[in-house]
Coordinates of C-alpha atoms in Angstrom, one line a residue:
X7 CA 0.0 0.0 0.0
X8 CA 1.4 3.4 -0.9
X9 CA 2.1 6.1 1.4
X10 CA -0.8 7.9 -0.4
X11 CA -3.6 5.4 1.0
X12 CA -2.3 5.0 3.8
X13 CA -2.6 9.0 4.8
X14 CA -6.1 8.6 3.3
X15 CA -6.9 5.6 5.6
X16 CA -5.4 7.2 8.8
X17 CA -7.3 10.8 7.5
X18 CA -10.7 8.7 7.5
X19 CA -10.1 6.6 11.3
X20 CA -9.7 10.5 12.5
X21 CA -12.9 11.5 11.2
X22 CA -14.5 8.7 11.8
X23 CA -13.2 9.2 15.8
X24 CA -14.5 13.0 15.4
X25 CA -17.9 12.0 14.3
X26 CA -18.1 9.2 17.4
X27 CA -17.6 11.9 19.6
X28 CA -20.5 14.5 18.2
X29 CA -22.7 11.7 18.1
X30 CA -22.1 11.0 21.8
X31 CA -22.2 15.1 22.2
X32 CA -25.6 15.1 20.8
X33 CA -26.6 12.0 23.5
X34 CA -25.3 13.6 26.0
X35 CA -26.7 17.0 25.5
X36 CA -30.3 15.2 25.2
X37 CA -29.6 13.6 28.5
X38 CA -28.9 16.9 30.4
X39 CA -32.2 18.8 28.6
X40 CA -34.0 15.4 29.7
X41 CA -32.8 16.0 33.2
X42 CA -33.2 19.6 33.5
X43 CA -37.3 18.6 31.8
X44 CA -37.4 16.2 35.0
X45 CA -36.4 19.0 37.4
X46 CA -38.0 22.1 36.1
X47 CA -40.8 21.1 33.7
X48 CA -43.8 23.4 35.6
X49 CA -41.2 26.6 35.1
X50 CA -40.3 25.9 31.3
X51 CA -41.4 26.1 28.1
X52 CA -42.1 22.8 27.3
X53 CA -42.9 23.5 23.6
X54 CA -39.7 24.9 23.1
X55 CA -38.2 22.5 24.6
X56 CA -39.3 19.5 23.0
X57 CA -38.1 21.4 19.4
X58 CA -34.6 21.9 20.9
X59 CA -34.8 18.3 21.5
X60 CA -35.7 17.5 18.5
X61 CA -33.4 20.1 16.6
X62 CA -30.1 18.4 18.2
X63 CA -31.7 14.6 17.7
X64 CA -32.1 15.5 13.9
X65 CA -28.4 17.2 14.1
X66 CA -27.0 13.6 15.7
X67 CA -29.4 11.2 13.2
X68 CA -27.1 13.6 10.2
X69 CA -24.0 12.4 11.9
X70 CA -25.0 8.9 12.0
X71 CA -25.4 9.2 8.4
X72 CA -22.3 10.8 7.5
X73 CA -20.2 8.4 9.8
X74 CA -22.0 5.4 7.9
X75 CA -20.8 7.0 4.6
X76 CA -17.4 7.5 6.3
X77 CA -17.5 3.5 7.3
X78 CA -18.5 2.5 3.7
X79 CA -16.1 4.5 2.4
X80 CA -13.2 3.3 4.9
X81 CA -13.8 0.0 3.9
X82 CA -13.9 0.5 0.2
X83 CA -10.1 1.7 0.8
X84 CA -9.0 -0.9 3.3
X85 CA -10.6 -3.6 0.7
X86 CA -8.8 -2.2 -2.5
X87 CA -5.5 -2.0 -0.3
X88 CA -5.8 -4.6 1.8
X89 CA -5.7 -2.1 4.8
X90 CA -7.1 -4.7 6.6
X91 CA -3.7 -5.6 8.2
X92 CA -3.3 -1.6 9.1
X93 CA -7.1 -2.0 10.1
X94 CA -6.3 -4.3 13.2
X95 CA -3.1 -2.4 14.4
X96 CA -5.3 0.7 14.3

Protein backbone atom coordinates (compact mmCIF):
# COMPACT_ATOMS: atom_id res chain seq x y z
CA UNK A 1 0.00 0.00 0.00
CA UNK A 2 1.36 3.44 -0.87
CA UNK A 3 2.07 6.10 1.40
CA UNK A 4 -0.79 7.91 -0.45
CA UNK A 5 -3.57 5.43 0.98
CA UNK A 6 -2.31 4.96 3.78
CA UNK A 7 -2.57 8.99 4.78
CA UNK A 8 -6.13 8.62 3.33
CA UNK A 9 -6.90 5.61 5.65
CA UNK A 10 -5.43 7.19 8.76
CA UNK A 11 -7.31 10.77 7.47
CA UNK A 12 -10.74 8.74 7.51
CA UNK A 13 -10.10 6.65 11.33
CA UNK A 14 -9.66 10.55 12.51
CA UNK A 15 -12.86 11.55 11.23
CA UNK A 16 -14.45 8.73 11.78
CA UNK A 17 -13.22 9.18 15.75
CA UNK A 18 -14.49 12.97 15.39
CA UNK A 19 -17.93 11.96 14.29
CA UNK A 20 -18.08 9.15 17.38
CA UNK A 21 -17.59 11.91 19.59
CA UNK A 22 -20.51 14.54 18.16
CA UNK A 23 -22.68 11.68 18.09
CA UNK A 24 -22.06 10.98 21.84
CA UNK A 25 -22.18 15.12 22.18
CA UNK A 26 -25.62 15.14 20.76
CA UNK A 27 -26.57 12.04 23.52
CA UNK A 28 -25.26 13.59 26.04
CA UNK A 29 -26.66 17.05 25.49
CA UNK A 30 -30.34 15.21 25.21
CA UNK A 31 -29.57 13.61 28.54
CA UNK A 32 -28.92 16.87 30.39
CA UNK A 33 -32.25 18.76 28.60
CA UNK A 34 -34.02 15.41 29.74
CA UNK A 35 -32.78 15.97 33.19
CA UNK A 36 -33.24 19.62 33.53
CA UNK A 37 -37.27 18.63 31.82
CA UNK A 38 -37.40 16.21 34.96
CA UNK A 39 -36.44 18.98 37.43
CA UNK A 40 -37.98 22.13 36.11
CA UNK A 41 -40.83 21.08 33.74
CA UNK A 42 -43.75 23.42 35.58
CA UNK A 43 -41.21 26.59 35.10
CA UNK A 44 -40.32 25.90 31.25
CA UNK A 45 -41.43 26.12 28.11
CA UNK A 46 -42.08 22.76 27.34
CA UNK A 47 -42.90 23.51 23.55
CA UNK A 48 -39.68 24.92 23.10
CA UNK A 49 -38.18 22.50 24.61
CA UNK A 50 -39.35 19.50 23.00
CA UNK A 51 -38.10 21.44 19.37
CA UNK A 52 -34.56 21.87 20.87
CA UNK A 53 -34.85 18.28 21.51
CA UNK A 54 -35.73 17.49 18.48
CA UNK A 55 -33.37 20.06 16.64
CA UNK A 56 -30.13 18.36 18.23
CA UNK A 57 -31.70 14.58 17.70
CA UNK A 58 -32.11 15.46 13.94
CA UNK A 59 -28.41 17.19 14.11
CA UNK A 60 -26.96 13.62 15.68
CA UNK A 61 -29.45 11.23 13.16
CA UNK A 62 -27.14 13.56 10.20
CA UNK A 63 -24.00 12.44 11.87
CA UNK A 64 -25.00 8.90 11.97
CA UNK A 65 -25.41 9.18 8.39
CA UNK A 66 -22.27 10.76 7.54
CA UNK A 67 -20.25 8.44 9.76
CA UNK A 68 -22.03 5.42 7.91
CA UNK A 69 -20.78 6.98 4.57
CA UNK A 70 -17.43 7.48 6.28
CA UNK A 71 -17.52 3.47 7.33
CA UNK A 72 -18.51 2.49 3.71
CA UNK A 73 -16.08 4.49 2.36
CA UNK A 74 -13.21 3.32 4.91
CA UNK A 75 -13.85 0.03 3.95
CA UNK A 76 -13.88 0.52 0.17
CA UNK A 77 -10.15 1.72 0.83
CA UNK A 78 -9.02 -0.95 3.28
CA UNK A 79 -10.57 -3.58 0.65
CA UNK A 80 -8.79 -2.21 -2.54
CA UNK A 81 -5.50 -1.97 -0.34
CA UNK A 82 -5.81 -4.63 1.75
CA UNK A 83 -5.65 -2.11 4.82
CA UNK A 84 -7.07 -4.65 6.64
CA UNK A 85 -3.72 -5.61 8.18
CA UNK A 86 -3.28 -1.63 9.13
CA UNK A 87 -7.15 -2.04 10.14
CA UNK A 88 -6.26 -4.31 13.18
CA UNK A 89 -3.12 -2.35 14.43
CA UNK A 90 -5.26 0.69 14.29
Amino acid sequence: MDTSNFSNYEKLVKEEDDLIKKIETCEECITAIFSVVYKNAESIHIAIVEDIINAIYFIGKDLQTELLHLIFEKKILASNNDVNKIDSLI
